[in-house]
Amino acid sequence: MEFLKPLIALLAIVNPIGVVPFFIHFTQGFSREERKRTIRTSSLAAFAVVAISSVAGLKLIEIFGISIASFQVGGGLLLLISSMHMLNAQPAESRREDVNEGQAKADAGSSIAVVPLTIPLLTGPATISTMVIYAEKTRTFWEHAALVGYGVVIGAATFLAFSAAGRIAKVLGQTGINVMTRLMGLILAAMAVELLADGLIKLFPVLASHLAN
């Protein structure tokens, strides 16, 4: 189960089904080929964010001299905030300004595949923080490779969700998508508290002794 925690956290944060209404809204004026190109680009970009974060994220915080314990507390808080968005049936890392920007770009005929569809609607600071935190927990090359492999899963999930966006919207409806987003938010909130607790114990070891008692 520990091995699957990063993947569960990623699926909860990215939650491509929760972004389906935005994808449909932004691409309603696109041709079939433009929509396919947007799906491919978004899937590849989502994979890239996860893979690069898992490989280079630790090096980046080392450059800035940030301890992993401090990063865990900050990342845990960020995940908790993201889960609150999801419990309100909103994408984990979106703002109203991002949605407005996406609509403006779509109306202007610009690509919305990377910004804002992938970043920040699908992936963003919470996704990056999650990958860095779990990358620190890896002990072997294969465990680290698995994190990069999870990026492939996220890219594939994004591709499948966007490719079947019309059918998903028809079957689940907005209510069904909102329910799924809230369930993912609940899972993410629990994982955020776990990461927060782990980071706080590393920063303040005295807490561990109190918990043991």
XYZ file of C-alpha atoms in Angstrom:
213
model
C 0.000 0.000 0.000
C 2.914 2.382 0.762
C 4.101 1.802 -2.802
C 0.734 2.955 -4.181
C 0.336 6.039 -1.978
C 2.046 8.435 -4.411
C -0.169 7.207 -7.259
C -3.335 7.523 -5.153
C -2.322 11.052 -4.133
C -1.568 11.997 -7.749
C -4.870 10.640 -9.059
C -6.714 12.526 -6.330
C -4.929 15.829 -7.048
C -4.941 15.672 -10.840
C -8.470 14.198 -10.985
C -8.832 14.432 -14.794
C -12.548 13.585 -14.633
C -13.092 16.698 -12.529
C -11.482 18.793 -15.286
C -13.689 17.293 -18.028
C -16.302 20.112 -17.834
C -13.531 22.696 -18.345
C -12.109 20.711 -21.273
C -15.530 20.550 -22.927
C -16.148 24.251 -22.292
C -12.778 25.404 -23.641
C -12.801 23.175 -26.733
C -16.444 23.510 -27.806
C -15.431 25.655 -30.786
C -12.468 23.444 -31.769
C -12.318 21.216 -34.806
C -11.874 17.462 -34.327
C -8.157 17.722 -35.149
C -7.621 20.679 -32.787
C -9.331 18.765 -29.982
C -7.149 15.705 -30.594
C -4.018 17.863 -30.589
C -5.101 19.477 -27.317
C -5.646 16.048 -25.730
C -2.212 14.803 -26.808
C -0.429 17.941 -25.633
C -2.211 18.017 -22.265
C -1.461 14.341 -21.618
C 2.221 14.787 -22.467
C 2.476 17.961 -20.364
C 0.869 16.239 -17.352
C 3.396 13.389 -17.654
C 6.270 15.894 -17.948
C 5.269 17.789 -14.788
C 5.127 14.582 -12.726
C 8.317 13.080 -14.182
C 10.440 16.241 -13.917
C 9.220 16.912 -10.361
C 10.141 13.406 -9.241
C 13.604 13.581 -10.834
C 14.676 17.192 -10.231
C 12.472 18.382 -7.359
C 14.774 17.248 -4.547
C 17.800 18.883 -6.163
C 15.876 22.145 -6.416
C 14.987 22.338 -2.716
C 18.578 21.398 -1.838
C 19.802 24.382 -3.876
C 17.579 26.660 -1.802
C 18.672 24.960 1.427
C 15.149 23.861 2.396
C 14.879 20.845 4.678
C 12.588 18.041 3.565
C 10.727 18.286 6.903
C 9.893 21.956 6.277
C 8.914 21.126 2.719
C 6.648 18.334 3.969
C 4.829 20.719 6.303
C 4.458 23.333 3.564
C 3.468 20.716 0.989
C 1.004 19.127 3.406
C -0.656 22.503 3.988
C -0.814 23.081 0.237
C -2.452 19.678 -0.269
C -4.918 20.430 2.513
C -5.898 23.709 0.837
C -6.246 21.877 -2.495
C -8.470 19.259 -0.856
C -10.720 22.063 0.444
C -11.164 23.243 -3.153
C -12.090 19.704 -4.185
C -14.553 19.305 -1.330
C -16.269 22.343 -2.848
C -16.347 20.495 -6.216
C -13.586 22.638 -7.748
C -10.341 21.434 -9.413
C -7.588 21.160 -6.812
C -5.409 24.006 -8.041
C -7.645 26.288 -10.071
C -8.671 29.897 -9.578
C -11.455 31.799 -11.302
C -8.772 33.876 -13.050
C -7.305 30.698 -14.600
C -10.671 29.693 -16.020
C -11.247 33.185 -17.416
C -7.770 33.157 -18.962
C -8.472 29.789 -20.566
C -11.719 31.021 -22.071
C -10.009 34.132 -23.439
C -7.264 32.033 -25.038
C -9.793 29.610 -26.510
C -11.843 32.493 -27.935
C -8.667 33.944 -29.465
C -7.779 30.636 -31.062
C -4.652 30.168 -28.893
C -3.595 26.821 -27.465
C -5.056 26.073 -24.031
C -3.476 22.597 -23.758
C -0.608 23.537 -21.432
C -1.905 26.735 -19.813
C -4.413 26.650 -18.211
C -5.679 23.131 -18.982
C -2.614 21.222 -17.742
C -1.145 23.936 -15.503
C -2.846 24.685 -13.174
C -6.192 22.885 -13.746
C -4.604 19.404 -13.860
C -1.198 19.881 -12.254
C 0.467 22.631 -10.251
C 2.261 23.330 -6.959
C 0.375 20.618 -5.049
C 1.316 17.995 -7.652
C 4.964 19.089 -7.642
C 5.099 19.122 -3.827
C 3.661 15.607 -3.674
C 6.281 14.241 -6.068
C 9.161 15.888 -4.200
C 7.965 14.564 -0.841
C 7.575 11.005 -2.084
C 10.843 11.163 -4.068
C 12.623 11.780 -0.764
C 11.106 8.586 0.629
C 12.506 6.395 -2.174
C 15.513 4.223 -1.329
C 16.304 2.415 -4.589
C 16.592 3.280 -8.273
C 13.501 1.188 -9.044
C 11.376 3.002 -6.474
C 12.389 6.301 -8.053
C 11.715 4.906 -11.526
C 8.231 3.919 -10.321
C 7.497 7.576 -9.526
C 8.374 8.505 -13.110
C 6.193 5.588 -14.218
C 3.299 7.096 -12.278
C 3.664 10.083 -14.596
C 2.858 7.733 -17.473
C -0.280 6.615 -15.614
C -1.338 10.238 -15.066
C -0.716 11.070 -18.723
C -2.722 8.021 -19.819
C -5.575 8.831 -17.401
C -5.686 12.381 -18.773
C -5.723 11.109 -22.355
C -8.548 8.650 -21.657
C -10.652 11.125 -19.660
C -10.397 13.888 -22.259
C -10.904 11.504 -25.179
C -14.123 10.247 -23.579
C -15.136 13.676 -22.219
C -18.484 13.731 -24.011
C -19.479 10.257 -22.810
C -18.289 10.950 -19.250
C -20.319 14.157 -19.094
C -23.379 12.349 -20.478
C -23.149 9.379 -18.078
C -22.081 11.149 -14.879
C -23.483 14.596 -15.480
C -22.247 17.599 -13.506
C -23.630 16.114 -10.286
C -21.750 12.835 -10.700
C -18.506 14.645 -11.526
C -18.947 16.859 -8.450
C -19.476 13.807 -6.233
C -16.317 12.161 -7.568
C -14.328 15.370 -7.064
C -15.510 15.611 -3.459
C -14.569 11.967 -2.794
C -11.089 12.595 -4.221
C -10.871 15.692 -2.026
C -11.655 13.643 1.070
C -8.912 11.140 0.221
C -6.470 13.967 -0.449
C -7.316 15.667 2.862
C -6.485 12.477 4.778
C -3.153 12.098 2.950
C -2.348 15.785 3.523
C -2.824 15.385 7.288
C -0.537 12.344 7.219
C 2.215 14.264 5.419
C 1.770 17.226 7.757
C 2.084 15.010 10.829
C 5.181 13.295 9.425
C 6.845 16.650 8.720
C 5.972 18.100 12.129
C 7.407 15.053 13.909
C 10.668 15.478 11.951
C 10.820 19.159 12.893
C 9.760 18.595 16.507
C 10.808 15.060 17.600
C 9.292 15.702 21.045
C 5.874 15.288 19.410
C 6.688 11.646 18.658
C 7.268 10.877 22.331
C 3.973 12.528 23.287
C 2.132 10.519 20.638
C 3.755 7.326 21.871
C 2.459 8.022 25.371
